Every structure is written in C-alpha cells, then in structure tokens.
JSON list of C-alpha atoms in Angstrom, two decimals:
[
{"chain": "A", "resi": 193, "resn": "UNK", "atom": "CA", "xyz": [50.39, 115.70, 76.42]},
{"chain": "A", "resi": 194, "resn": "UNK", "atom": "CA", "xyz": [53.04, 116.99, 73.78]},
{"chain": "A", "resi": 195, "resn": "UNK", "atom": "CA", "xyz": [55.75, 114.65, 73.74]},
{"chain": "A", "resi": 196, "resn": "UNK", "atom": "CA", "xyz": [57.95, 112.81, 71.27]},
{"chain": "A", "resi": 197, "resn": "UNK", "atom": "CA", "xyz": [57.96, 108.91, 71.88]},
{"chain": "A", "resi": 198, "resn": "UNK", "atom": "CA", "xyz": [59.88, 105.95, 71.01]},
{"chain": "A", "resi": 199, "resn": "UNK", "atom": "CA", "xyz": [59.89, 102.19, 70.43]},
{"chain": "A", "resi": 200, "resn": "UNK", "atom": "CA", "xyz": [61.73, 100.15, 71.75]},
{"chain": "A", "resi": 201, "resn": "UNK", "atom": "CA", "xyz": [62.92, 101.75, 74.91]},
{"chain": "A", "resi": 202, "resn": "UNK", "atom": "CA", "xyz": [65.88, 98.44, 75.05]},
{"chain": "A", "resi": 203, "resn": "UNK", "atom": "CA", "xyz": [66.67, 96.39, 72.09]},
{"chain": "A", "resi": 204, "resn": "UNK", "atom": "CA", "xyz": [69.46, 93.60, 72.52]},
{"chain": "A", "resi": 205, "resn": "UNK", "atom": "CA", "xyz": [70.16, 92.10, 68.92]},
{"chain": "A", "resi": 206, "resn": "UNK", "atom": "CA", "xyz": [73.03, 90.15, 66.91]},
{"chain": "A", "resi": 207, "resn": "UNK", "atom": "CA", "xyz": [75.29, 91.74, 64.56]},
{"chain": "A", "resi": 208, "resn": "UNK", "atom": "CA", "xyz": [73.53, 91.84, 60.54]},
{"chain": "A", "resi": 209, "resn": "UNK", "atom": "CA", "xyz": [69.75, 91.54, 62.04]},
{"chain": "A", "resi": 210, "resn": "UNK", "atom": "CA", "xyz": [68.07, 94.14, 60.65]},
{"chain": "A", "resi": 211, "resn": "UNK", "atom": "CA", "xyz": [66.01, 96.80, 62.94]},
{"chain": "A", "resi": 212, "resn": "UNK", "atom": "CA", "xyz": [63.90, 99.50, 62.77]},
{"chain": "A", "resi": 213, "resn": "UNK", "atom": "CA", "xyz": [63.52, 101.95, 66.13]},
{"chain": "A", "resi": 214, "resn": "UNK", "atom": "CA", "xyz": [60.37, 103.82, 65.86]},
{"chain": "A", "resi": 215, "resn": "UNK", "atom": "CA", "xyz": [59.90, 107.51, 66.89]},
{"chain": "A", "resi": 216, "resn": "UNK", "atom": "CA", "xyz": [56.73, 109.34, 66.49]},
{"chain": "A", "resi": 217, "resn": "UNK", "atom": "CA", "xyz": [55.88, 113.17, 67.57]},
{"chain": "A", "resi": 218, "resn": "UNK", "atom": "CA", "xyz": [52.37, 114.62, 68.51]},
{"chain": "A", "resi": 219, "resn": "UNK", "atom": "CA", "xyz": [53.08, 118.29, 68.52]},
{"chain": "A", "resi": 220, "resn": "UNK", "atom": "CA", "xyz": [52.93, 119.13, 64.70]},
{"chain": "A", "resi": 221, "resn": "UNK", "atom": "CA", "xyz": [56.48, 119.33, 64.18]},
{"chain": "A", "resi": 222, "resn": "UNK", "atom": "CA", "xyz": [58.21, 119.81, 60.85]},
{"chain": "A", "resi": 223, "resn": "UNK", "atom": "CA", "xyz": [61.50, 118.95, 61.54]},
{"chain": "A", "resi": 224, "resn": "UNK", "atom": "CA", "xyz": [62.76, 115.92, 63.13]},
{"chain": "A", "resi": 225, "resn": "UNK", "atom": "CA", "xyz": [66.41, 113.96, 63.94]},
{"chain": "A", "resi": 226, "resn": "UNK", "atom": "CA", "xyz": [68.13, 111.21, 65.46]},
{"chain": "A", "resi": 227, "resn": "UNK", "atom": "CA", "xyz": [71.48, 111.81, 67.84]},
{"chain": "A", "resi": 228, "resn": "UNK", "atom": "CA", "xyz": [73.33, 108.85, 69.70]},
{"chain": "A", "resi": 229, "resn": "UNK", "atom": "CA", "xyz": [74.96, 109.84, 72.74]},
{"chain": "A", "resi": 230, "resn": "UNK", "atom": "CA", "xyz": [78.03, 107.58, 73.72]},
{"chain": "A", "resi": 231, "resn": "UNK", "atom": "CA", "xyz": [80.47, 108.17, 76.96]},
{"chain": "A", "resi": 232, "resn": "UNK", "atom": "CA", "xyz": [82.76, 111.00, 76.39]},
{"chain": "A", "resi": 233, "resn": "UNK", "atom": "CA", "xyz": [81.30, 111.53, 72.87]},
{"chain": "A", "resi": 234, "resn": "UNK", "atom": "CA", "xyz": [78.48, 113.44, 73.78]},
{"chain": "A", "resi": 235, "resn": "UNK", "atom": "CA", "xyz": [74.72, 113.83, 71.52]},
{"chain": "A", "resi": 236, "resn": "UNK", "atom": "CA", "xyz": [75.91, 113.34, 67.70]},
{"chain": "A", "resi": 237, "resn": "UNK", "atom": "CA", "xyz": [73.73, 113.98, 65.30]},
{"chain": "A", "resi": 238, "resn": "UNK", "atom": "CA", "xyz": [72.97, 110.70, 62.98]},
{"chain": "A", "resi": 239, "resn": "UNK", "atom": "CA", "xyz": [69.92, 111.91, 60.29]},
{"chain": "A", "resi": 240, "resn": "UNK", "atom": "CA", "xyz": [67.25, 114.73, 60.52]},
{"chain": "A", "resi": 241, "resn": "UNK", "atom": "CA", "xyz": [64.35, 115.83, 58.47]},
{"chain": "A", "resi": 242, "resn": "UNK", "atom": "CA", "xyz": [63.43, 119.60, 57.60]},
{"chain": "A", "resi": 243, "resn": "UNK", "atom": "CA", "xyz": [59.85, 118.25, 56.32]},
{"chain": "A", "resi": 244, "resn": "UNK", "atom": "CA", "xyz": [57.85, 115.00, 54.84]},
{"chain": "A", "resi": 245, "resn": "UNK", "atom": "CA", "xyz": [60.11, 113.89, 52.18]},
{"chain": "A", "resi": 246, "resn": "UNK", "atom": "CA", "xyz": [62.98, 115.63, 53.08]},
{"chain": "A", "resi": 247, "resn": "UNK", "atom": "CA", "xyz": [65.65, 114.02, 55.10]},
{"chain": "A", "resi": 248, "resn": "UNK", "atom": "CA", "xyz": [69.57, 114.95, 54.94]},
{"chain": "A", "resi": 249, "resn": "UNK", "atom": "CA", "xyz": [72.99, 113.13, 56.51]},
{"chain": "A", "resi": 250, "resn": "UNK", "atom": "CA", "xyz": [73.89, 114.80, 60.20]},
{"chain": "A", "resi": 251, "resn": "UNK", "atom": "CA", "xyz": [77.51, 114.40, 61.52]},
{"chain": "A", "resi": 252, "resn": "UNK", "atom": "CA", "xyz": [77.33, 110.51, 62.02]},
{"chain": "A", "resi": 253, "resn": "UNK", "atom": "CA", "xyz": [75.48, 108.92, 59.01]},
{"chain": "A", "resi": 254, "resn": "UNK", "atom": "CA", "xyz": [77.03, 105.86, 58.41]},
{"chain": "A", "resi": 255, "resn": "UNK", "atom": "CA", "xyz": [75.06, 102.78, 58.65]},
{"chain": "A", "resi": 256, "resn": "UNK", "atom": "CA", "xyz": [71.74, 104.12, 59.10]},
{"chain": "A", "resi": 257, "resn": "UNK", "atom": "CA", "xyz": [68.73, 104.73, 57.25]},
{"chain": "A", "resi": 258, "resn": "UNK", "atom": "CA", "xyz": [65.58, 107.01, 57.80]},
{"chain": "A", "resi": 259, "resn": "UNK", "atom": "CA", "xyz": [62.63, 107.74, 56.05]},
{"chain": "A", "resi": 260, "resn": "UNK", "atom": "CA", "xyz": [59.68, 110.64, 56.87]},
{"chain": "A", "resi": 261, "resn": "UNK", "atom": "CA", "xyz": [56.82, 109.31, 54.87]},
{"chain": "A", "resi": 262, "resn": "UNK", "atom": "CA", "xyz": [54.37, 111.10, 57.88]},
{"chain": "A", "resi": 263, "resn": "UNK", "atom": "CA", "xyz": [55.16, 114.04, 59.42]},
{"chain": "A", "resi": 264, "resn": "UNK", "atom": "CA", "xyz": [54.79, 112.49, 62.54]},
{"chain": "A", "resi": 265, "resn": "UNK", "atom": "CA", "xyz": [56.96, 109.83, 62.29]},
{"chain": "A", "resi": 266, "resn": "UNK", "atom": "CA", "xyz": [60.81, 109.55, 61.23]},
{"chain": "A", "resi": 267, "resn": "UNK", "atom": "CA", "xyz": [61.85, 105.80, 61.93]},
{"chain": "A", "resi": 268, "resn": "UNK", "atom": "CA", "xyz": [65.55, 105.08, 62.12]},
{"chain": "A", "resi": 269, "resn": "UNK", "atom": "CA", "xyz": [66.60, 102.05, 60.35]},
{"chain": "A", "resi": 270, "resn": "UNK", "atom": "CA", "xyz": [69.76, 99.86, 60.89]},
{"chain": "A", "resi": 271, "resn": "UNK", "atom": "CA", "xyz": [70.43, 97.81, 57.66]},
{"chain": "A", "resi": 272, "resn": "UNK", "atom": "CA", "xyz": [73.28, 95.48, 59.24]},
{"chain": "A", "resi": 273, "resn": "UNK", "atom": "CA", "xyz": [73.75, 96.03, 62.92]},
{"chain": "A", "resi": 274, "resn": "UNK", "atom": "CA", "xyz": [77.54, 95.81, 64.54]},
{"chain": "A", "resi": 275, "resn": "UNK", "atom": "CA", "xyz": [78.57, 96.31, 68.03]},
{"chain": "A", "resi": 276, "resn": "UNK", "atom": "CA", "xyz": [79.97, 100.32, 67.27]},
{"chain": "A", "resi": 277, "resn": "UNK", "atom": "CA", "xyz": [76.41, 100.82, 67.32]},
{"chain": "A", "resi": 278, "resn": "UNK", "atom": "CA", "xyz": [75.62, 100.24, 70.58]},
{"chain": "A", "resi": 279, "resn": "UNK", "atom": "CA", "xyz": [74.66, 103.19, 72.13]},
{"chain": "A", "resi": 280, "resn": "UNK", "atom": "CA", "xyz": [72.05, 105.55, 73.46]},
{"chain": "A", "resi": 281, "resn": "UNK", "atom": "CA", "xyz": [69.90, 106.61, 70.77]},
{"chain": "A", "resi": 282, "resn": "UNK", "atom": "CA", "xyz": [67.28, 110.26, 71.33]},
{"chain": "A", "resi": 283, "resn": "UNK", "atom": "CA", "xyz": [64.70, 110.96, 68.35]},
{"chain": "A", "resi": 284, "resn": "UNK", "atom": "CA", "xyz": [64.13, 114.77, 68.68]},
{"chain": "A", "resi": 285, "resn": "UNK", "atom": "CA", "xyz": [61.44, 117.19, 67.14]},
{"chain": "A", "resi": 286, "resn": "UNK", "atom": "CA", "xyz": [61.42, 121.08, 66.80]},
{"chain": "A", "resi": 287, "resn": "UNK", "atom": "CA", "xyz": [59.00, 122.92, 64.86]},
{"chain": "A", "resi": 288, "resn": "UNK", "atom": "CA", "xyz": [61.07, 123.71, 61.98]},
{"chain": "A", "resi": 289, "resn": "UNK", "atom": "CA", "xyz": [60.38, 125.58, 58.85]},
{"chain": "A", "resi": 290, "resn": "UNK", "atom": "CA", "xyz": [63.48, 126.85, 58.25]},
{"chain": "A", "resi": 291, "resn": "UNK", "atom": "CA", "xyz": [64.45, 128.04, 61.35]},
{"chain": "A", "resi": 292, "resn": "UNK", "atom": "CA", "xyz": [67.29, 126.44, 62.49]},
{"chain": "A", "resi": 293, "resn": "UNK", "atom": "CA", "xyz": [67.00, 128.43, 66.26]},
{"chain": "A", "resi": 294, "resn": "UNK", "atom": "CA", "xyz": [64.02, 126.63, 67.25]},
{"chain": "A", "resi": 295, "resn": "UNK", "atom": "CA", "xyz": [64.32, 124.52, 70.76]},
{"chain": "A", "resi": 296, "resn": "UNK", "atom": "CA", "xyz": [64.69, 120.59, 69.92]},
{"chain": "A", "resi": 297, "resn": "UNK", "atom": "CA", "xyz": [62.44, 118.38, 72.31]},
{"chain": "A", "resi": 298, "resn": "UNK", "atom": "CA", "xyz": [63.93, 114.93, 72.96]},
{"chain": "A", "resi": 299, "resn": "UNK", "atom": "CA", "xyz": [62.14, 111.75, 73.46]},
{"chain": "A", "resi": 300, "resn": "UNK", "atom": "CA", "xyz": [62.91, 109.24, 75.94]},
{"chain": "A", "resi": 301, "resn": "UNK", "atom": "CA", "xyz": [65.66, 107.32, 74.56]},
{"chain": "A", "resi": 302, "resn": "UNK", "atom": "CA", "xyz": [66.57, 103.98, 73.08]},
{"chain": "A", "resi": 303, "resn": "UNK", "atom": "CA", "xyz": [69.23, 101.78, 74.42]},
{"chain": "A", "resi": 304, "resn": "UNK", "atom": "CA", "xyz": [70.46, 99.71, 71.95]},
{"chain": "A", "resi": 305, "resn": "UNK", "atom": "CA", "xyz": [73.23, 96.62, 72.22]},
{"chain": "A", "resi": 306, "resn": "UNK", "atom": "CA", "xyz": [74.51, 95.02, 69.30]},
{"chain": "A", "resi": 307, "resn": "UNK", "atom": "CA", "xyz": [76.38, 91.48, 69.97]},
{"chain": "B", "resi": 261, "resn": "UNK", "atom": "CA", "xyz": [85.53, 123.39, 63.65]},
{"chain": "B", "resi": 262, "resn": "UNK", "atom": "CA", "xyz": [82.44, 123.93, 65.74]},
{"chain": "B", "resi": 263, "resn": "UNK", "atom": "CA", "xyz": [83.56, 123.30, 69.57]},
{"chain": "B", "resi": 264, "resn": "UNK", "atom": "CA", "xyz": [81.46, 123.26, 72.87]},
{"chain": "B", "resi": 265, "resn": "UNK", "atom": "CA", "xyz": [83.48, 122.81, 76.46]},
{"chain": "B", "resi": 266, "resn": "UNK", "atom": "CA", "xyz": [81.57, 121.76, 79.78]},
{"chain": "B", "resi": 267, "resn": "UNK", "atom": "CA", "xyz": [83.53, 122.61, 83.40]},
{"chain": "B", "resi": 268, "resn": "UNK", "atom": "CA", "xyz": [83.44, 121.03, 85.27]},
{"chain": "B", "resi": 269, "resn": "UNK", "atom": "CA", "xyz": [83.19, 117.64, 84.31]},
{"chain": "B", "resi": 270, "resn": "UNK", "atom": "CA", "xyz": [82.08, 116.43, 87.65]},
{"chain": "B", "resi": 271, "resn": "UNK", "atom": "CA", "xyz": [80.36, 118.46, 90.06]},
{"chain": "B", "resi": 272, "resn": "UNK", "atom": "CA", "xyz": [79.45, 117.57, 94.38]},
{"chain": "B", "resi": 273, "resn": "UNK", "atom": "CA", "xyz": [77.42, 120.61, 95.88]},
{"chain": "B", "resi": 274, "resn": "UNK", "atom": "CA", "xyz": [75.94, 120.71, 99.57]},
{"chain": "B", "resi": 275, "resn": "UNK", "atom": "CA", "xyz": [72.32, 121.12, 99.44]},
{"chain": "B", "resi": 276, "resn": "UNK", "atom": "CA", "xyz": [72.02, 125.23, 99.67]},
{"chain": "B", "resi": 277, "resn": "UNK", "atom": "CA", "xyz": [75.46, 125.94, 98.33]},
{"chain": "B", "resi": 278, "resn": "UNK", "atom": "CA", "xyz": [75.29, 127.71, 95.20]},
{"chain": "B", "resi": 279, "resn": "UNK", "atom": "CA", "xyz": [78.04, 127.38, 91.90]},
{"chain": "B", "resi": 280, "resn": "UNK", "atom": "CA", "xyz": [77.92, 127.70, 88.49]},
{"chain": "B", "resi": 281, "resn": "UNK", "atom": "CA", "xyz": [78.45, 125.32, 85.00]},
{"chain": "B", "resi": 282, "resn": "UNK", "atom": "CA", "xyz": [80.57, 126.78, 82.03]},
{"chain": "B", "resi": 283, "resn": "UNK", "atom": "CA", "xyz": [80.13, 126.19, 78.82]},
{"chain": "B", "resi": 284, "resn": "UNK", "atom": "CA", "xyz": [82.68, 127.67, 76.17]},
{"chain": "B", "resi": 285, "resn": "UNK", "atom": "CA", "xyz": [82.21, 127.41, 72.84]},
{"chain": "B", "resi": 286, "resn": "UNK", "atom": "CA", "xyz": [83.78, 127.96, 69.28]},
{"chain": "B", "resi": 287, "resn": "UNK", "atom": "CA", "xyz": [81.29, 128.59, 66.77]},
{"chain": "B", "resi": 288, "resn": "UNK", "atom": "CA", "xyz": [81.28, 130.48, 63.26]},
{"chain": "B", "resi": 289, "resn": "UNK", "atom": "CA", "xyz": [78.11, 131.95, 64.19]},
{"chain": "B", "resi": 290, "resn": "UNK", "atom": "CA", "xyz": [75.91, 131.73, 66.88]},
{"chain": "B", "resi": 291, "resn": "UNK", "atom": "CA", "xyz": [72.61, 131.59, 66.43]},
{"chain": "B", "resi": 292, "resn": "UNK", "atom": "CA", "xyz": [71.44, 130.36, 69.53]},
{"chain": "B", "resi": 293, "resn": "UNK", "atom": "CA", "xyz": [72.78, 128.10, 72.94]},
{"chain": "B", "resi": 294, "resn": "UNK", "atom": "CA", "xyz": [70.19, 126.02, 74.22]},
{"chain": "B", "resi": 295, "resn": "UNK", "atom": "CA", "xyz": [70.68, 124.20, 77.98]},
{"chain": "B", "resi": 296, "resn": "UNK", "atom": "CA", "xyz": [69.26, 120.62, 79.10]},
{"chain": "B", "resi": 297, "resn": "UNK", "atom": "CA", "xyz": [68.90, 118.93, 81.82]},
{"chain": "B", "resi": 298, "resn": "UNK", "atom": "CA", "xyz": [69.53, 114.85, 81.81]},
{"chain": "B", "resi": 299, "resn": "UNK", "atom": "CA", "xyz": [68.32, 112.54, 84.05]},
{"chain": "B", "resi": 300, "resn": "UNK", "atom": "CA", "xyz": [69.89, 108.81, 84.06]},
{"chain": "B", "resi": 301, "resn": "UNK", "atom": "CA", "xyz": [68.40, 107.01, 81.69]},
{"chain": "B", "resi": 302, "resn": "UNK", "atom": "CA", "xyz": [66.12, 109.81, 79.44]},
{"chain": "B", "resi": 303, "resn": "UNK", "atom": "CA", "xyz": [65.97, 112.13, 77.31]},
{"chain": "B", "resi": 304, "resn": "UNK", "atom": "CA", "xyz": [67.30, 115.76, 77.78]},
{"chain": "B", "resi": 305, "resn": "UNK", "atom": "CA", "xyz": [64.95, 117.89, 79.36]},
{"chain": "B", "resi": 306, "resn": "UNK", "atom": "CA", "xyz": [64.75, 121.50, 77.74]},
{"chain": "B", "resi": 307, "resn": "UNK", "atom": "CA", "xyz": [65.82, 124.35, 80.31]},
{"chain": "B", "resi": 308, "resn": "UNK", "atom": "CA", "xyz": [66.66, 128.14, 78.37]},
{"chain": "B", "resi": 309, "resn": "UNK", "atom": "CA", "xyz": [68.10, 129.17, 75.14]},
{"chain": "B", "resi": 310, "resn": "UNK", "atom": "CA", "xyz": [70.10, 132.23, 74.88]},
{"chain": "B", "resi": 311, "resn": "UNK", "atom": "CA", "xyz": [70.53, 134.41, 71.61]},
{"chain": "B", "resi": 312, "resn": "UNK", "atom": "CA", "xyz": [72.67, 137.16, 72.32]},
{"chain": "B", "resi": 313, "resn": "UNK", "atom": "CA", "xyz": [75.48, 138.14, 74.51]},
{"chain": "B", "resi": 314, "resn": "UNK", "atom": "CA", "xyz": [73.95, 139.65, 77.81]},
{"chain": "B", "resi": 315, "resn": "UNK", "atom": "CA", "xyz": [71.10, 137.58, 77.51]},
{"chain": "B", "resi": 316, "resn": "UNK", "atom": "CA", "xyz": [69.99, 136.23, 80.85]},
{"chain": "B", "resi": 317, "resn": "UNK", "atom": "CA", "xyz": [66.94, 133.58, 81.57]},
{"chain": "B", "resi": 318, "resn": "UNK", "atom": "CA", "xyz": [66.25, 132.38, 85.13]},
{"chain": "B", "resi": 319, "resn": "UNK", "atom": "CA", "xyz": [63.93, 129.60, 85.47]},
{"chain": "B", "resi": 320, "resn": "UNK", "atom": "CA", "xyz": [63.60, 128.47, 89.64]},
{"chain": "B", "resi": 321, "resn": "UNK", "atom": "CA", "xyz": [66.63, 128.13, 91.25]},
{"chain": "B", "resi": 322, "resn": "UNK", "atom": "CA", "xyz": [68.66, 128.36, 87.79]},
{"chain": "B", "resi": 323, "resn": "UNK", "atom": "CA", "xyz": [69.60, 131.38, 85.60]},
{"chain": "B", "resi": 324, "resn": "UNK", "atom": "CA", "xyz": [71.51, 131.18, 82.49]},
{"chain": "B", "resi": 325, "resn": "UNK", "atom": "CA", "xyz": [73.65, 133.90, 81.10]},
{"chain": "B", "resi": 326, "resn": "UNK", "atom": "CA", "xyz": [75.52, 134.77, 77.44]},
{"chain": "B", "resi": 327, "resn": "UNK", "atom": "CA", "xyz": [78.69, 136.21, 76.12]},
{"chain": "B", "resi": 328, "resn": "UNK", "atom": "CA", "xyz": [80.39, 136.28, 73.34]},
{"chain": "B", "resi": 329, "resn": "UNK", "atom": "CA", "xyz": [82.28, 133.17, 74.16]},
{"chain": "B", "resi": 330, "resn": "UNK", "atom": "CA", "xyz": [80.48, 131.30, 76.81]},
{"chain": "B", "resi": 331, "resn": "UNK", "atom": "CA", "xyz": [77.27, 130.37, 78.87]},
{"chain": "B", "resi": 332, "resn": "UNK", "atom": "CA", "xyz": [77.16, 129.90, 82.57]},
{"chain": "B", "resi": 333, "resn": "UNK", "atom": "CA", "xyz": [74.15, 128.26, 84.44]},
{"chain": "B", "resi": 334, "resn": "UNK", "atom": "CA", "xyz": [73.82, 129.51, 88.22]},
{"chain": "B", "resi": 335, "resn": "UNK", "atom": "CA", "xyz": [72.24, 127.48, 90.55]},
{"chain": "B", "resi": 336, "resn": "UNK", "atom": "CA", "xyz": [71.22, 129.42, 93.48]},
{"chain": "B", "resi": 337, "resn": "UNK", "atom": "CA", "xyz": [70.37, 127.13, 96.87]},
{"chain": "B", "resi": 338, "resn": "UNK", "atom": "CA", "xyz": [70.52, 123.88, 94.96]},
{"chain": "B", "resi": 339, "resn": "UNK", "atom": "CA", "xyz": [68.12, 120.87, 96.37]},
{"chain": "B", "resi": 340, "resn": "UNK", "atom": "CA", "xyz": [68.94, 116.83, 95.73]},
{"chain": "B", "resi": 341, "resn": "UNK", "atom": "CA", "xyz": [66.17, 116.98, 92.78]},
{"chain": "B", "resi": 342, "resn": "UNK", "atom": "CA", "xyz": [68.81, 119.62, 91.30]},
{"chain": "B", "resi": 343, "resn": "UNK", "atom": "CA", "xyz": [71.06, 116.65, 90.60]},
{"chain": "B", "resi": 344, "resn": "UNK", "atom": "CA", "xyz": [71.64, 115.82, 86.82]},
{"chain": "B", "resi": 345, "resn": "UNK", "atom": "CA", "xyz": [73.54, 116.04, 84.11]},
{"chain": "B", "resi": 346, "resn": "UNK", "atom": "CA", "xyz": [73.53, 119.61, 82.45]},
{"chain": "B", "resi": 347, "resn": "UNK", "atom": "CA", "xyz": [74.20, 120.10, 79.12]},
{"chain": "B", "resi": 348, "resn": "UNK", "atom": "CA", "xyz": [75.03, 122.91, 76.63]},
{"chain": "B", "resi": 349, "resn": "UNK", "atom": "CA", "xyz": [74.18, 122.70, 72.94]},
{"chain": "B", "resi": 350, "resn": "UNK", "atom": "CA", "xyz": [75.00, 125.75, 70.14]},
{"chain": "B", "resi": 351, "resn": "UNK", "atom": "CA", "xyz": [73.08, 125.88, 67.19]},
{"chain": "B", "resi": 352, "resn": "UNK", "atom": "CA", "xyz": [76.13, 127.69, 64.81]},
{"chain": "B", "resi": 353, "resn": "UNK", "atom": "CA", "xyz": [73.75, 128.02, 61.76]},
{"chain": "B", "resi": 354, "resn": "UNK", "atom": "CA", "xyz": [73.55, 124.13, 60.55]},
{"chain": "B", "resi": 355, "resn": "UNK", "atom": "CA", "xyz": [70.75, 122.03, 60.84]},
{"chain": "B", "resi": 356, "resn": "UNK", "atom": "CA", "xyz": [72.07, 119.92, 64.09]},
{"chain": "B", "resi": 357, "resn": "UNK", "atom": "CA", "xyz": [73.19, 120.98, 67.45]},
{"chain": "B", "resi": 358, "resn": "UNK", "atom": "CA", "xyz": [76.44, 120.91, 68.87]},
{"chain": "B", "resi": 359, "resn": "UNK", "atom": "CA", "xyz": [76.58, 119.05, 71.85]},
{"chain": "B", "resi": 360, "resn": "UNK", "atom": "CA", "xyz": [79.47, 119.59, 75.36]},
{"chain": "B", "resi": 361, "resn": "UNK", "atom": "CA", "xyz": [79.54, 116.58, 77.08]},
{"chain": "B", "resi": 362, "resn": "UNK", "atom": "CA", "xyz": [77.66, 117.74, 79.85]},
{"chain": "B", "resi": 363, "resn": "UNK", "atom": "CA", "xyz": [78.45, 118.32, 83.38]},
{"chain": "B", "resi": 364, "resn": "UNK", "atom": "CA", "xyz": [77.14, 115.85, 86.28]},
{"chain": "B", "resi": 365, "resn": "UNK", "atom": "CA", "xyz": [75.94, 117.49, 89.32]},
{"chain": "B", "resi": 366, "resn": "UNK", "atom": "CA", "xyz": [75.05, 116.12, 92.45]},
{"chain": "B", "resi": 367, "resn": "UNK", "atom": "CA", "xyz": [73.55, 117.97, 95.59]},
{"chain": "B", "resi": 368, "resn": "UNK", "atom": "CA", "xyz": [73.61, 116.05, 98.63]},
{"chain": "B", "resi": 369, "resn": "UNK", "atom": "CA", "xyz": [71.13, 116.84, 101.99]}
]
C-alpha cells in the first residue's frame, strides 16, 4: 500500500531533550516536507526536500533540523525542545522533480507536547 | 502576501441537505488549488486539484469548481461519513502550500 508513515504517532517530552520524529515514504517520491498544524494557524510549512541531499527552510524553520540522506526518508529533528513546539506535526511526499503542482500526500500525523 | 480564506468556519448540515465551502484566495500566481479532507486526529486526505478557472472535478457526492479568485466544494446529499474538516491549499509557484484553516462540517441523520 502507498503511504507515507511516521514515528512516533505521540511523543510527550521535557523542554532541551533532544528528538528525532521519523517519516519514511514508499511511493518513490522525490520531494518531501514537514508542516505543523496549530489551532487557528492552519498547516505551516517547517522544512522540505526537492531530492536526496537537497533540503531548503519552508515558512516556519526555526528550531528544527532535517536531513534526506535516503530518498525515502526525511527525519525531522528538534535540537532543544520548548513548549511553542507543541503541536500537530504531518510529514508529506509528492513526486517532485521540479514540479511544484504535484498533489502532496500526508502521513498520519505526530502529536507532539513539549513540557 | 499569499492568502487563503475558508467560509464558513463552522458548518451543521442535515443528512441530504446540500451546501457548499468557499475558499478565496490571494495568490501571485496560481498554479494549482488542491482540496483535503481531515479527519480528527490524521492526516489530510487528498480530494481534487484544480488548475484553471472553470475547472470542475466531482468525486461522489463532492464537486469542486475554479475561478479566478476562489474554489467552492459542493456537497450534494451529504451522509454523517461526509463529516470532516475540509481544507483548501494553493500552490502560488513556491515550493510549500498555502494552507485556509479549513472548514468543519458535520452532517447529522
């Protein structure tokens, strides 16, 4: 089944622990992002990746990492948690080369609390 | 600035009564509106996307339609599995979607 998954699904953690939410695609996908989605805020973009290798800032950058060593995989990384990022995270996956129309598939969510 | 507008916010149908979601945007160039469907708790669910003005898609008891300045979904006869969140995205030529913040419908029996 073509789907894009992640891991955790719920995280609860303390403010400065490092953590690392996993999100992995099975339908060949070049490019790949990140979005939180917070009450009234709507889906923000955090991070995406065009192709292996590649990955650029989206409209919400600060205080998170990525990396997109496999093209199936694009991990999102929080350095030093705090409690502004406690939100709804969605990895997403489209198939990318270039062209930026392509219809973004969106994986199950992560619910994230920071204390 | 990019801008994307859901109305309404809120939205109670009777099973079988029909209505329609807008979504207005602001965009320096379109180049494509894309519809989901959220359930509580997961991720959005793609639905249509829409290219150019007059464009319409229809997909069960839901059509989407384009203009130059907004989208409006359709739901004909809704059911209770109808009930969701809906949301509009536009693509204006960057590398990220811009997201409305969505409109919650429920259909009751």
């Amino acid at each position: 089944e073509a789907q894009v998954t992640q891991n955790p699904r719920y995280l609860i953690t303390v403010t400065g622990k490092k953590l690392t939410v996993t999100c992995s695609q099975n339908m060949n996908h070049e490019y790949m992002s990140w979005y939180r989605q917070d009450p009234g805020l709507g889906l923000r973009q955090i991070y995406y990746s065009m192709n292996v290798e590649v990955t650029d800032k989206g409209d919400v950058p600060e205080g998170y990492k990525v990396s997109r060593k496999e093209k199936r995989n694009f991990p999102l990384i929080l350095e030093s948690p705090s409690p502004n990022q406690t939100s709804l995270y969605f990895c997403a996956s489209s198939l990318g080369g270039g062209r930026f129309t392509d219809t973004q598939y969106f994986g199950p969510g992560t619910r994230l609390t920071v204390l | 600035e990019d801008q994307v507008t859901q109305s309404p916010e809120a939205l109670r149908l009777q099973e079988g009564e029909s209505s329609s979601l807008n979504c207005s945007y602001t965009v320096s160039g379109l180049r494509g509106l894309f519809w989901y469907r959220q359930d509580p708790g997961k991720g959005p669910e793609f639905l249509f996307t829409l290219y150019s003005a007059g464009e319409e898609k229809e997909k069960e008891r839901l059509k989407a339609t384009l203009t130059k300045k907004e989208s409006f979904l359709h739901i004909t006869a809704p059911k209770p599995e109808d009930s969701a969140t809906y949301l509009c995205a536009v693509n204006p030529g960057r590398r990220a979607l811009t997201f409305g913040s969505g409109t919650r419908l429920q259909v009751q029996p």
